[in-house]
Amino acid sequence: MLSMRFNESRELLKTEKSIHPDNLIPLFIENYEDFLRCAFNEDKEEFNRLYVHKEERQDLLSEGNEQSPYYRYCKAQIALHWALINLKFENHTAAFFDIRKAYNLLTENKKLYPDFKPTLISLGFLHAIIGTIPETYKWAVNLLGFHGTITEGKQEILQAITYGEKNHFVFLNEARYMYIILQLIVLNDKSGAYQTVSHPGFPSHYGNALSCFTKAYVALKNYKNDEAIRYFTYNIFNNKSFILYNYYMLGMCQLNKLNTDARYNLKYFSDHFKGVNYLKDARHRIAWCALINGDQTAYLDNLISILKHGNTLSDSDKSAQKIAERKIIPHAGLLKARLLMDGGYLTDAMFVLNSIPSKELSTTAMQTEYSYRKGRIFHLQGKNDEAILQYMMSIEKGKNMNEYFAANAAMELGTIYEGKKDYTKAATYYRMSLNMPESDFKNSIDIRSKAGLQRVSK
């Protein structure tokens, strides 16, 4: 099922149910298909059609053996799956109750069956997420009965992985996927996530759409753009993956090489995706293709379409909406440098920045971005002293502006000093980032800064 070969999985489950009609585990496994479809498709009609299975499965699982460690575990997993989907569809109340249900069931299961390793995977994930909540809100979380730290959650998932690498453990790959999410979102450990997907035991991308997508996404996050292109392309043409995000991400990667043919994959995603997330960003990137080609009129025309589609839940969609509303035309050189840097083409990106005449950087926003981009490139090249200087310049120029450059510069300074084990300075910059004015990408920057502050304050 985790390979997303759903037809094959259904046939196997059908056979199992015919041979062992009293076995309730197929209900638990079937829920993975609903979860993965809703998570990637974001199709409201599909969600409404599949959501009815949730209570049906929970009711049937309630008839199982309460003395089995799988009893509470399976019920918790189904609750957690639908909690995450409800969050995606902004059904926050339903999500909260399912998260609380999952947390309580998993906590009880760990007490009753401390050696049952599958519990550690999802409970560890929840503990780590709880650990990112700032101290000022911990009282509310504790009042609700939620407890956990980042370190606790990380150790629990790693314990499950370590066990799985030494024993037959059908949940090993799920533990690895969960750990990758933790590495990227909470631990800010992109290189660690790349090591996880590069492990010899990680599922092959051949015939496995989820593994292929994960490897591609992690490669992109590690500035390995060409590798990401290969994986996304393979997923579309060889794995025949239904995940339309493959087209969006492939278009993004192509644009990182300044290949404006990216617009075709971005448009395919925009025209066929039935969800609402990243539609504005996709159209924004189509507009960038026009600008890179020197067609400012087409750029402005494409901005209009941004206003008609999608929502502003994600930071990138919020940014696209703001730019479309204000008809902002970015400096072409800064845009090219940004894209090249995102792809890991650092030498090319620095060449573009150094080629921009200083007189063209006529606004404080441009100057702030220029310093920030240089800082990021130096940082990625391991030249931390040069990076610190550029980040400081970006903060000084942009600390009172509603742009994300200064906030991200402060957050990145936090990571540099955390790496140096200067936790006092790291905490100072993480707090500085959190206290910056509202801006594009503030939510994602804050998540990383809060997680960083938690790590260095332990």
PDB file of C-alpha atoms in Angstrom, residues 26-321:
ATOM      1  CA  PRO A  26      -7.279  -5.293   6.212  1.00  0.00           C
ATOM      2  CA  LEU A  27      -9.553  -2.467   7.451  1.00  0.00           C
ATOM      3  CA  PHE A  28      -6.512  -0.756   8.929  1.00  0.00           C
ATOM      4  CA  ILE A  29      -4.487  -1.213   5.728  1.00  0.00           C
ATOM      5  CA  GLU A  30      -7.342   0.001   3.502  1.00  0.00           C
ATOM      6  CA  ASN A  31      -7.331   3.279   5.389  1.00  0.00           C
ATOM      7  CA  TYR A  32      -3.839   3.994   4.062  1.00  0.00           C
ATOM      8  CA  GLU A  33      -5.183   4.218   0.519  1.00  0.00           C
ATOM      9  CA  ASP A  34      -7.859   6.724   1.541  1.00  0.00           C
ATOM     10  CA  PHE A  35      -5.271   8.715   3.490  1.00  0.00           C
ATOM     11  CA  LEU A  36      -2.731   8.851   0.664  1.00  0.00           C
ATOM     12  CA  ARG A  37      -5.343   9.694  -1.969  1.00  0.00           C
ATOM     13  CA  CYS A  38      -6.790  12.542   0.087  1.00  0.00           C
ATOM     14  CA  ALA A  39      -3.356  13.807   1.126  1.00  0.00           C
ATOM     15  CA  PHE A  40      -2.044  14.073  -2.425  1.00  0.00           C
ATOM     16  CA  ASN A  41      -5.215  14.765  -4.434  1.00  0.00           C
ATOM     17  CA  GLU A  42      -6.865  17.237  -2.043  1.00  0.00           C
ATOM     18  CA  ASP A  43     -10.099  16.570  -3.928  1.00  0.00           C
ATOM     19  CA  LYS A  44     -13.021  17.703  -1.753  1.00  0.00           C
ATOM     20  CA  GLU A  45     -15.501  15.381  -3.469  1.00  0.00           C
ATOM     21  CA  GLU A  46     -13.158  12.439  -3.031  1.00  0.00           C
ATOM     22  CA  PHE A  47     -12.658  13.392   0.613  1.00  0.00           C
ATOM     23  CA  ASN A  48     -16.417  13.477   1.265  1.00  0.00           C
ATOM     24  CA  ARG A  49     -16.849  10.113  -0.441  1.00  0.00           C
ATOM     25  CA  LEU A  50     -14.046   8.419   1.500  1.00  0.00           C
ATOM     26  CA  TYR A  51     -14.596  10.073   4.878  1.00  0.00           C
ATOM     27  CA  VAL A  52     -17.593   7.835   5.624  1.00  0.00           C
ATOM     28  CA  HIS A  53     -15.175   4.892   5.820  1.00  0.00           C
ATOM     29  CA  LYS A  54     -13.571   6.371   8.921  1.00  0.00           C
ATOM     30  CA  GLU A  55     -16.350   5.609  11.414  1.00  0.00           C
ATOM     31  CA  GLU A  56     -17.283   2.366   9.655  1.00  0.00           C
ATOM     32  CA  ARG A  57     -13.746   1.087  10.172  1.00  0.00           C
ATOM     33  CA  GLN A  58     -13.524   2.365  13.733  1.00  0.00           C
ATOM     34  CA  ASP A  59     -16.791   0.619  14.635  1.00  0.00           C
ATOM     35  CA  LEU A  60     -15.629  -2.671  13.141  1.00  0.00           C
ATOM     36  CA  LEU A  61     -12.227  -2.395  14.836  1.00  0.00           C
ATOM     37  CA  SER A  62     -14.021  -1.870  18.157  1.00  0.00           C
ATOM     38  CA  GLU A  63     -15.250  -5.456  17.840  1.00  0.00           C
ATOM     39  CA  GLY A  64     -11.672  -6.719  17.888  1.00  0.00           C
ATOM     40  CA  ASN A  65      -9.619  -8.187  20.702  1.00  0.00           C
ATOM     41  CA  GLU A  66      -8.962  -5.464  23.275  1.00  0.00           C
ATOM     42  CA  GLN A  67      -6.088  -7.506  24.689  1.00  0.00           C
ATOM     43  CA  SER A  68      -4.128  -7.169  21.441  1.00  0.00           C
ATOM     44  CA  PRO A  69      -1.582  -4.318  21.072  1.00  0.00           C
ATOM     45  CA  TYR A  70      -2.990  -3.811  17.583  1.00  0.00           C
ATOM     46  CA  TYR A  71      -6.439  -2.920  18.967  1.00  0.00           C
ATOM     47  CA  ARG A  72      -5.621   0.603  20.166  1.00  0.00           C
ATOM     48  CA  TYR A  73      -2.826   1.057  17.647  1.00  0.00           C
ATOM     49  CA  CYS A  74      -5.040   0.541  14.579  1.00  0.00           C
ATOM     50  CA  LYS A  75      -7.787   2.781  15.962  1.00  0.00           C
ATOM     51  CA  ALA A  76      -5.189   5.470  16.752  1.00  0.00           C
ATOM     52  CA  GLN A  77      -3.654   5.305  13.284  1.00  0.00           C
ATOM     53  CA  ILE A  78      -7.007   5.746  11.565  1.00  0.00           C
ATOM     54  CA  ALA A  79      -7.782   8.702  13.842  1.00  0.00           C
ATOM     55  CA  LEU A  80      -4.376  10.266  13.133  1.00  0.00           C
ATOM     56  CA  HIS A  81      -4.682   9.757   9.372  1.00  0.00           C
ATOM     57  CA  TRP A  82      -8.010  11.577   9.269  1.00  0.00           C
ATOM     58  CA  ALA A  83      -6.773  14.273  11.638  1.00  0.00           C
ATOM     59  CA  LEU A  84      -4.014  15.138   9.181  1.00  0.00           C
ATOM     60  CA  ILE A  85      -6.466  15.124   6.273  1.00  0.00           C
ATOM     61  CA  ASN A  86      -8.931  17.298   8.179  1.00  0.00           C
ATOM     62  CA  LEU A  87      -6.136  19.780   8.853  1.00  0.00           C
ATOM     63  CA  LYS A  88      -5.414  19.891   5.129  1.00  0.00           C
ATOM     64  CA  PHE A  89      -9.085  20.648   4.450  1.00  0.00           C
ATOM     65  CA  GLU A  90      -9.146  23.184   7.328  1.00  0.00           C
ATOM     66  CA  ASN A  91     -11.608  21.143   9.391  1.00  0.00           C
ATOM     67  CA  HIS A  92      -9.768  22.122  12.566  1.00  0.00           C
ATOM     68  CA  THR A  93     -12.309  21.002  15.164  1.00  0.00           C
ATOM     69  CA  ALA A  94     -12.606  17.502  13.716  1.00  0.00           C
ATOM     70  CA  ALA A  95      -8.813  17.342  13.436  1.00  0.00           C
ATOM     71  CA  PHE A  96      -8.347  18.324  17.083  1.00  0.00           C
ATOM     72  CA  PHE A  97     -10.662  15.599  18.388  1.00  0.00           C
ATOM     73  CA  ASP A  98      -8.983  12.970  16.222  1.00  0.00           C
ATOM     74  CA  ILE A  99      -5.507  14.071  17.338  1.00  0.00           C
ATOM     75  CA  ARG A 100      -6.571  13.871  20.973  1.00  0.00           C
ATOM     76  CA  LYS A 101      -8.076  10.435  20.375  1.00  0.00           C
ATOM     77  CA  ALA A 102      -4.929   9.188  18.636  1.00  0.00           C
ATOM     78  CA  TYR A 103      -2.659  10.634  21.327  1.00  0.00           C
ATOM     79  CA  ASN A 104      -4.620   9.050  24.170  1.00  0.00           C
ATOM     80  CA  LEU A 105      -4.849   5.646  22.480  1.00  0.00           C
ATOM     81  CA  LEU A 106      -1.132   5.598  21.628  1.00  0.00           C
ATOM     82  CA  THR A 107      -0.127   6.755  25.113  1.00  0.00           C
ATOM     83  CA  GLU A 108      -2.248   4.025  26.693  1.00  0.00           C
ATOM     84  CA  ASN A 109      -0.888   1.437  24.266  1.00  0.00           C
ATOM     85  CA  LYS A 110       2.695   2.323  25.157  1.00  0.00           C
ATOM     86  CA  LYS A 111       1.932   1.842  28.852  1.00  0.00           C
ATOM     87  CA  LEU A 112       0.177  -1.480  28.275  1.00  0.00           C
ATOM     88  CA  TYR A 113       2.614  -2.849  25.681  1.00  0.00           C
ATOM     89  CA  PRO A 114       5.973  -1.044  26.091  1.00  0.00           C
ATOM     90  CA  ASP A 115       7.718  -3.485  23.729  1.00  0.00           C
ATOM     91  CA  PHE A 116       5.247  -2.948  20.871  1.00  0.00           C
ATOM     92  CA  LYS A 117       7.394  -0.836  18.540  1.00  0.00           C
ATOM     93  CA  PRO A 118       4.757   0.428  16.033  1.00  0.00           C
ATOM     94  CA  THR A 119       3.311   2.647  18.776  1.00  0.00           C
ATOM     95  CA  LEU A 120       6.584   4.577  18.947  1.00  0.00           C
ATOM     96  CA  ILE A 121       6.325   5.816  15.362  1.00  0.00           C
ATOM     97  CA  SER A 122       3.164   7.911  15.521  1.00  0.00           C
ATOM     98  CA  LEU A 123       3.494   8.717  19.221  1.00  0.00           C
ATOM     99  CA  GLY A 124       7.033   9.927  18.578  1.00  0.00           C
ATOM    100  CA  PHE A 125       5.779  12.127  15.767  1.00  0.00           C
ATOM    101  CA  LEU A 126       3.119  13.646  18.044  1.00  0.00           C
ATOM    102  CA  HIS A 127       5.602  14.153  20.894  1.00  0.00           C
ATOM    103  CA  ALA A 128       7.981  15.997  18.556  1.00  0.00           C
ATOM    104  CA  ILE A 129       5.237  18.253  17.175  1.00  0.00           C
ATOM    105  CA  ILE A 130       4.057  19.047  20.710  1.00  0.00           C
ATOM    106  CA  GLY A 131       7.663  19.882  21.536  1.00  0.00           C
ATOM    107  CA  THR A 132       7.721  22.697  18.978  1.00  0.00           C
ATOM    108  CA  ILE A 133       4.962  24.612  20.779  1.00  0.00           C
ATOM    109  CA  PRO A 134       6.417  27.739  22.475  1.00  0.00           C
ATOM    110  CA  GLU A 135       6.649  27.816  26.270  1.00  0.00           C
ATOM    111  CA  THR A 136       4.055  30.605  26.453  1.00  0.00           C
ATOM    112  CA  TYR A 137       1.419  28.180  25.137  1.00  0.00           C
ATOM    113  CA  LYS A 138       2.605  25.041  26.919  1.00  0.00           C
ATOM    114  CA  TRP A 139       0.116  25.556  29.753  1.00  0.00           C
ATOM    115  CA  ALA A 140      -2.787  25.158  27.319  1.00  0.00           C
ATOM    116  CA  VAL A 141      -1.267  22.043  25.785  1.00  0.00           C
ATOM    117  CA  ASN A 142      -0.608  20.534  29.207  1.00  0.00           C
ATOM    118  CA  LEU A 143      -4.153  21.374  30.262  1.00  0.00           C
ATOM    119  CA  LEU A 144      -5.389  19.274  27.346  1.00  0.00           C
ATOM    120  CA  GLY A 145      -3.217  16.406  28.512  1.00  0.00           C
ATOM    121  CA  PHE A 146      -0.620  16.625  25.733  1.00  0.00           C
ATOM    122  CA  HIS A 147       3.020  16.194  26.706  1.00  0.00           C
ATOM    123  CA  GLY A 148       6.144  15.714  24.628  1.00  0.00           C
ATOM    124  CA  THR A 149       9.472  17.098  23.481  1.00  0.00           C
ATOM    125  CA  ILE A 150      11.361  17.117  20.204  1.00  0.00           C
ATOM    126  CA  THR A 151      14.112  14.960  21.684  1.00  0.00           C
ATOM    127  CA  GLU A 152      11.622  12.433  23.065  1.00  0.00           C
ATOM    128  CA  GLY A 153       9.814  12.156  19.748  1.00  0.00           C
ATOM    129  CA  LYS A 154      13.021  11.797  17.757  1.00  0.00           C
ATOM    130  CA  GLN A 155      14.329   9.068  20.056  1.00  0.00           C
ATOM    131  CA  GLU A 156      11.071   7.113  19.865  1.00  0.00           C
ATOM    132  CA  ILE A 157      11.034   7.047  16.072  1.00  0.00           C
ATOM    133  CA  LEU A 158      14.736   6.186  15.920  1.00  0.00           C
ATOM    134  CA  GLN A 159      14.129   3.378  18.401  1.00  0.00           C
ATOM    135  CA  ALA A 160      11.522   1.927  16.035  1.00  0.00           C
ATOM    136  CA  ILE A 161      13.872   2.289  13.046  1.00  0.00           C
ATOM    137  CA  THR A 162      16.798   0.688  14.890  1.00  0.00           C
ATOM    138  CA  TYR A 163      14.583  -2.212  15.917  1.00  0.00           C
ATOM    139  CA  GLY A 164      13.296  -2.596  12.360  1.00  0.00           C
ATOM    140  CA  GLU A 165      16.791  -2.722  10.884  1.00  0.00           C
ATOM    141  CA  LYS A 166      17.663  -5.679  13.124  1.00  0.00           C
ATOM    142  CA  ASN A 167      14.347  -7.536  13.061  1.00  0.00           C
ATOM    143  CA  HIS A 168      11.507  -8.338  10.686  1.00  0.00           C
ATOM    144  CA  PHE A 169       9.343  -5.228  11.095  1.00  0.00           C
ATOM    145  CA  VAL A 170       6.627  -4.428   8.568  1.00  0.00           C
ATOM    146  CA  PHE A 171       6.400  -0.851   9.861  1.00  0.00           C
ATOM    147  CA  LEU A 172      10.055   0.012   9.158  1.00  0.00           C
ATOM    148  CA  ASN A 173       9.400   1.998   5.987  1.00  0.00           C
ATOM    149  CA  GLU A 174       6.585   3.925   7.634  1.00  0.00           C
ATOM    150  CA  ALA A 175       8.972   4.808  10.469  1.00  0.00           C
ATOM    151  CA  ARG A 176      11.495   6.076   7.929  1.00  0.00           C
ATOM    152  CA  TYR A 177       8.905   8.220   6.143  1.00  0.00           C
ATOM    153  CA  MET A 178       7.791   9.671   9.468  1.00  0.00           C
ATOM    154  CA  TYR A 179      11.376  10.401  10.448  1.00  0.00           C
ATOM    155  CA  ILE A 180      11.983  12.245   7.177  1.00  0.00           C
ATOM    156  CA  ILE A 181       9.004  14.501   7.903  1.00  0.00           C
ATOM    157  CA  LEU A 182      10.478  15.154  11.344  1.00  0.00           C
ATOM    158  CA  GLN A 183      13.923  15.881   9.899  1.00  0.00           C
ATOM    159  CA  LEU A 184      12.599  18.381   7.366  1.00  0.00           C
ATOM    160  CA  ILE A 185       9.947  20.183   9.407  1.00  0.00           C
ATOM    161  CA  VAL A 186      11.066  19.989  13.035  1.00  0.00           C
ATOM    162  CA  LEU A 187      14.782  19.207  13.140  1.00  0.00           C
ATOM    163  CA  ASN A 188      15.714  21.378  10.134  1.00  0.00           C
ATOM    164  CA  ASP A 189      18.058  18.559   9.142  1.00  0.00           C
ATOM    165  CA  LYS A 190      17.889  18.441   5.348  1.00  0.00           C
ATOM    166  CA  SER A 191      21.175  16.601   4.980  1.00  0.00           C
ATOM    167  CA  GLY A 192      19.994  14.060   7.538  1.00  0.00           C
ATOM    168  CA  ALA A 193      16.825  13.496   5.519  1.00  0.00           C
ATOM    169  CA  TYR A 194      18.983  12.919   2.437  1.00  0.00           C
ATOM    170  CA  GLN A 195      20.993  10.318   4.353  1.00  0.00           C
ATOM    171  CA  THR A 196      17.727   8.613   5.330  1.00  0.00           C
ATOM    172  CA  VAL A 197      16.488   8.290   1.738  1.00  0.00           C
ATOM    173  CA  SER A 198      19.975   7.229   0.610  1.00  0.00           C
ATOM    174  CA  HIS A 199      20.137   4.379   3.135  1.00  0.00           C
ATOM    175  CA  PRO A 200      20.454   1.001   1.342  1.00  0.00           C
ATOM    176  CA  GLY A 201      17.366  -0.222   3.169  1.00  0.00           C
ATOM    177  CA  PHE A 202      15.155   2.659   2.059  1.00  0.00           C
ATOM    178  CA  PRO A 203      12.520   1.510  -0.467  1.00  0.00           C
ATOM    179  CA  SER A 204      13.601   1.602  -4.100  1.00  0.00           C
ATOM    180  CA  HIS A 205      11.910   4.174  -6.312  1.00  0.00           C
ATOM    181  CA  TYR A 206      11.249   1.508  -8.945  1.00  0.00           C
ATOM    182  CA  GLY A 207       7.534   0.767  -8.884  1.00  0.00           C
ATOM    183  CA  ASN A 208       7.134   2.806  -5.716  1.00  0.00           C
ATOM    184  CA  ALA A 209       5.546   6.213  -6.299  1.00  0.00           C
ATOM    185  CA  LEU A 210       5.774   7.327  -2.662  1.00  0.00           C
ATOM    186  CA  SER A 211       9.458   6.456  -2.356  1.00  0.00           C
ATOM    187  CA  CYS A 212      10.207   8.132  -5.691  1.00  0.00           C
ATOM    188  CA  PHE A 213       8.352  11.320  -4.731  1.00  0.00           C
ATOM    189  CA  THR A 214      10.045  11.390  -1.326  1.00  0.00           C
ATOM    190  CA  LYS A 215      13.520  10.944  -2.811  1.00  0.00           C
ATOM    191  CA  ALA A 216      12.829  13.696  -5.329  1.00  0.00           C
ATOM    192  CA  TYR A 217      11.482  16.102  -2.728  1.00  0.00           C
ATOM    193  CA  VAL A 218      14.373  15.512  -0.328  1.00  0.00           C
ATOM    194  CA  ALA A 219      16.888  15.917  -3.170  1.00  0.00           C
ATOM    195  CA  LEU A 220      15.310  19.269  -4.063  1.00  0.00           C
ATOM    196  CA  LYS A 221      15.449  20.391  -0.421  1.00  0.00           C
ATOM    197  CA  ASN A 222      19.156  19.541  -0.489  1.00  0.00           C
ATOM    198  CA  TYR A 223      19.734  21.652  -3.617  1.00  0.00           C
ATOM    199  CA  LYS A 224      20.316  18.564  -5.770  1.00  0.00           C
ATOM    200  CA  ASN A 225      18.084  19.839  -8.539  1.00  0.00           C
ATOM    201  CA  ASP A 226      19.195  17.532 -11.358  1.00  0.00           C
ATOM    202  CA  GLU A 227      18.668  14.484  -9.168  1.00  0.00           C
ATOM    203  CA  ALA A 228      15.194  15.728  -8.235  1.00  0.00           C
ATOM    204  CA  ILE A 229      14.353  16.180 -11.928  1.00  0.00           C
ATOM    205  CA  ARG A 230      15.307  12.571 -12.639  1.00  0.00           C
ATOM    206  CA  TYR A 231      13.094  11.244  -9.848  1.00  0.00           C
ATOM    207  CA  PHE A 232      10.057  13.408 -10.644  1.00  0.00           C
ATOM    208  CA  THR A 233      10.353  12.490 -14.327  1.00  0.00           C
ATOM    209  CA  TYR A 234      10.643   8.795 -13.487  1.00  0.00           C
ATOM    210  CA  ASN A 235       7.583   8.979 -11.258  1.00  0.00           C
ATOM    211  CA  ILE A 236       5.479  10.513 -14.029  1.00  0.00           C
ATOM    212  CA  PHE A 237       6.553   8.354 -16.954  1.00  0.00           C
ATOM    213  CA  ASN A 238       7.660   5.055 -15.382  1.00  0.00           C
ATOM    214  CA  ASN A 239       5.701   4.735 -12.156  1.00  0.00           C
ATOM    215  CA  LYS A 240       2.643   6.311 -13.807  1.00  0.00           C
ATOM    216  CA  SER A 241       2.039   8.073 -10.507  1.00  0.00           C
ATOM    217  CA  PHE A 242      -1.322   9.768 -10.024  1.00  0.00           C
ATOM    218  CA  ILE A 243       0.353  12.405  -7.819  1.00  0.00           C
ATOM    219  CA  LEU A 244      -0.121  15.646  -9.737  1.00  0.00           C
ATOM    220  CA  TYR A 245       2.365  17.346  -7.438  1.00  0.00           C
ATOM    221  CA  ASN A 246       5.008  15.570  -9.535  1.00  0.00           C
ATOM    222  CA  TYR A 247       4.245  17.999 -12.377  1.00  0.00           C
ATOM    223  CA  TYR A 248       4.306  21.030 -10.097  1.00  0.00           C
ATOM    224  CA  MET A 249       7.602  20.008  -8.528  1.00  0.00           C
ATOM    225  CA  LEU A 250       9.144  19.045 -11.871  1.00  0.00           C
ATOM    226  CA  GLY A 251       8.178  22.436 -13.269  1.00  0.00           C
ATOM    227  CA  MET A 252       9.723  24.083 -10.224  1.00  0.00           C
ATOM    228  CA  CYS A 253      12.969  22.162 -10.753  1.00  0.00           C
ATOM    229  CA  GLN A 254      13.082  23.035 -14.451  1.00  0.00           C
ATOM    230  CA  LEU A 255      12.598  26.698 -13.620  1.00  0.00           C
ATOM    231  CA  ASN A 256      15.472  26.481 -11.133  1.00  0.00           C
ATOM    232  CA  LYS A 257      17.648  25.842 -14.209  1.00  0.00           C
ATOM    233  CA  LEU A 258      16.025  28.881 -15.886  1.00  0.00           C
ATOM    234  CA  ASN A 259      14.395  26.464 -18.324  1.00  0.00           C
ATOM    235  CA  THR A 260      11.172  28.257 -19.175  1.00  0.00           C
ATOM    236  CA  ASP A 261       9.672  25.094 -20.674  1.00  0.00           C
ATOM    237  CA  ALA A 262       8.801  24.586 -17.015  1.00  0.00           C
ATOM    238  CA  ARG A 263       5.575  26.424 -17.776  1.00  0.00           C
ATOM    239  CA  TYR A 264       4.140  23.337 -19.495  1.00  0.00           C
ATOM    240  CA  ASN A 265       4.382  21.131 -16.407  1.00  0.00           C
ATOM    241  CA  LEU A 266       3.239  23.975 -14.164  1.00  0.00           C
ATOM    242  CA  LYS A 267       0.235  24.571 -16.407  1.00  0.00           C
ATOM    243  CA  TYR A 268      -0.622  20.867 -16.473  1.00  0.00           C
ATOM    244  CA  PHE A 269      -0.697  20.872 -12.683  1.00  0.00           C
ATOM    245  CA  SER A 270      -2.746  24.084 -12.594  1.00  0.00           C
ATOM    246  CA  ASP A 271      -5.300  22.783 -15.088  1.00  0.00           C
ATOM    247  CA  HIS A 272      -5.802  19.312 -13.599  1.00  0.00           C
ATOM    248  CA  PHE A 273      -5.271  19.575  -9.841  1.00  0.00           C
ATOM    249  CA  LYS A 274      -8.587  19.447  -7.972  1.00  0.00           C
ATOM    250  CA  GLY A 275      -7.229  20.788  -4.705  1.00  0.00           C
ATOM    251  CA  VAL A 276      -6.517  24.404  -3.810  1.00  0.00           C
ATOM    252  CA  ASN A 277      -2.946  24.453  -2.489  1.00  0.00           C
ATOM    253  CA  TYR A 278      -0.028  25.732  -4.596  1.00  0.00           C
ATOM    254  CA  LEU A 279      -2.250  26.734  -7.514  1.00  0.00           C
ATOM    255  CA  LYS A 280      -1.365  30.382  -7.011  1.00  0.00           C
ATOM    256  CA  ASP A 281       2.321  29.582  -6.672  1.00  0.00           C
ATOM    257  CA  ALA A 282       2.235  27.454  -9.839  1.00  0.00           C
ATOM    258  CA  ARG A 283       0.708  30.331 -11.789  1.00  0.00           C
ATOM    259  CA  HIS A 284       3.210  32.707 -10.217  1.00  0.00           C
ATOM    260  CA  ARG A 285       6.027  30.552 -11.540  1.00  0.00           C
ATOM    261  CA  ILE A 286       4.415  30.505 -14.985  1.00  0.00           C
ATOM    262  CA  ALA A 287       4.532  34.300 -14.810  1.00  0.00           C
ATOM    263  CA  TRP A 288       8.222  34.106 -13.898  1.00  0.00           C
ATOM    264  CA  CYS A 289       8.831  32.077 -17.053  1.00  0.00           C
ATOM    265  CA  ALA A 290       7.467  34.986 -19.066  1.00  0.00           C
ATOM    266  CA  LEU A 291       9.601  37.509 -17.181  1.00  0.00           C
ATOM    267  CA  ILE A 292      12.763  35.454 -17.679  1.00  0.00           C
ATOM    268  CA  ASN A 293      11.923  35.355 -21.387  1.00  0.00           C
ATOM    269  CA  GLY A 294      11.765  39.153 -21.319  1.00  0.00           C
ATOM    270  CA  ASP A 295       7.991  39.358 -21.835  1.00  0.00           C
ATOM    271  CA  GLN A 296       6.773  41.740 -19.136  1.00  0.00           C
ATOM    272  CA  THR A 297       3.298  41.991 -20.681  1.00  0.00           C
ATOM    273  CA  ALA A 298       2.791  38.221 -20.473  1.00  0.00           C
ATOM    274  CA  TYR A 299       4.119  38.327 -16.910  1.00  0.00           C
ATOM    275  CA  LEU A 300       1.448  40.829 -15.868  1.00  0.00           C
ATOM    276  CA  ASP A 301      -1.248  38.895 -17.737  1.00  0.00           C
ATOM    277  CA  ASN A 302      -0.311  35.751 -15.826  1.00  0.00           C
ATOM    278  CA  LEU A 303      -0.535  37.610 -12.522  1.00  0.00           C
ATOM    279  CA  ILE A 304      -4.249  38.153 -13.170  1.00  0.00           C
ATOM    280  CA  SER A 305      -4.902  34.401 -13.231  1.00  0.00           C
ATOM    281  CA  ILE A 306      -3.358  34.065  -9.760  1.00  0.00           C
ATOM    282  CA  LEU A 307      -6.255  36.023  -8.274  1.00  0.00           C
ATOM    283  CA  LYS A 308      -8.843  33.622  -9.689  1.00  0.00           C
ATOM    284  CA  HIS A 309      -7.574  30.278  -8.404  1.00  0.00           C
ATOM    285  CA  GLY A 310      -6.539  28.477  -5.227  1.00  0.00           C
ATOM    286  CA  ASN A 311      -6.298  29.735  -1.671  1.00  0.00           C
ATOM    287  CA  THR A 312      -3.722  31.410   0.557  1.00  0.00           C
ATOM    288  CA  LEU A 313      -3.147  28.719   3.153  1.00  0.00           C
ATOM    289  CA  SER A 314       0.485  28.104   2.188  1.00  0.00           C
ATOM    290  CA  ASP A 315       3.123  30.814   2.462  1.00  0.00           C
ATOM    291  CA  SER A 316       4.050  30.547  -1.217  1.00  0.00           C
ATOM    292  CA  ASP A 317       0.405  31.026  -2.231  1.00  0.00           C
ATOM    293  CA  LYS A 318       0.113  34.036   0.101  1.00  0.00           C
ATOM    294  CA  SER A 319       3.182  35.546  -1.511  1.00  0.00           C
ATOM    295  CA  ALA A 320       1.829  34.957  -5.019  1.00  0.00           C
ATOM    296  CA  GLN A 321      -1.501  36.551  -4.065  1.00  0.00           C
TER     297      GLN A 321
END
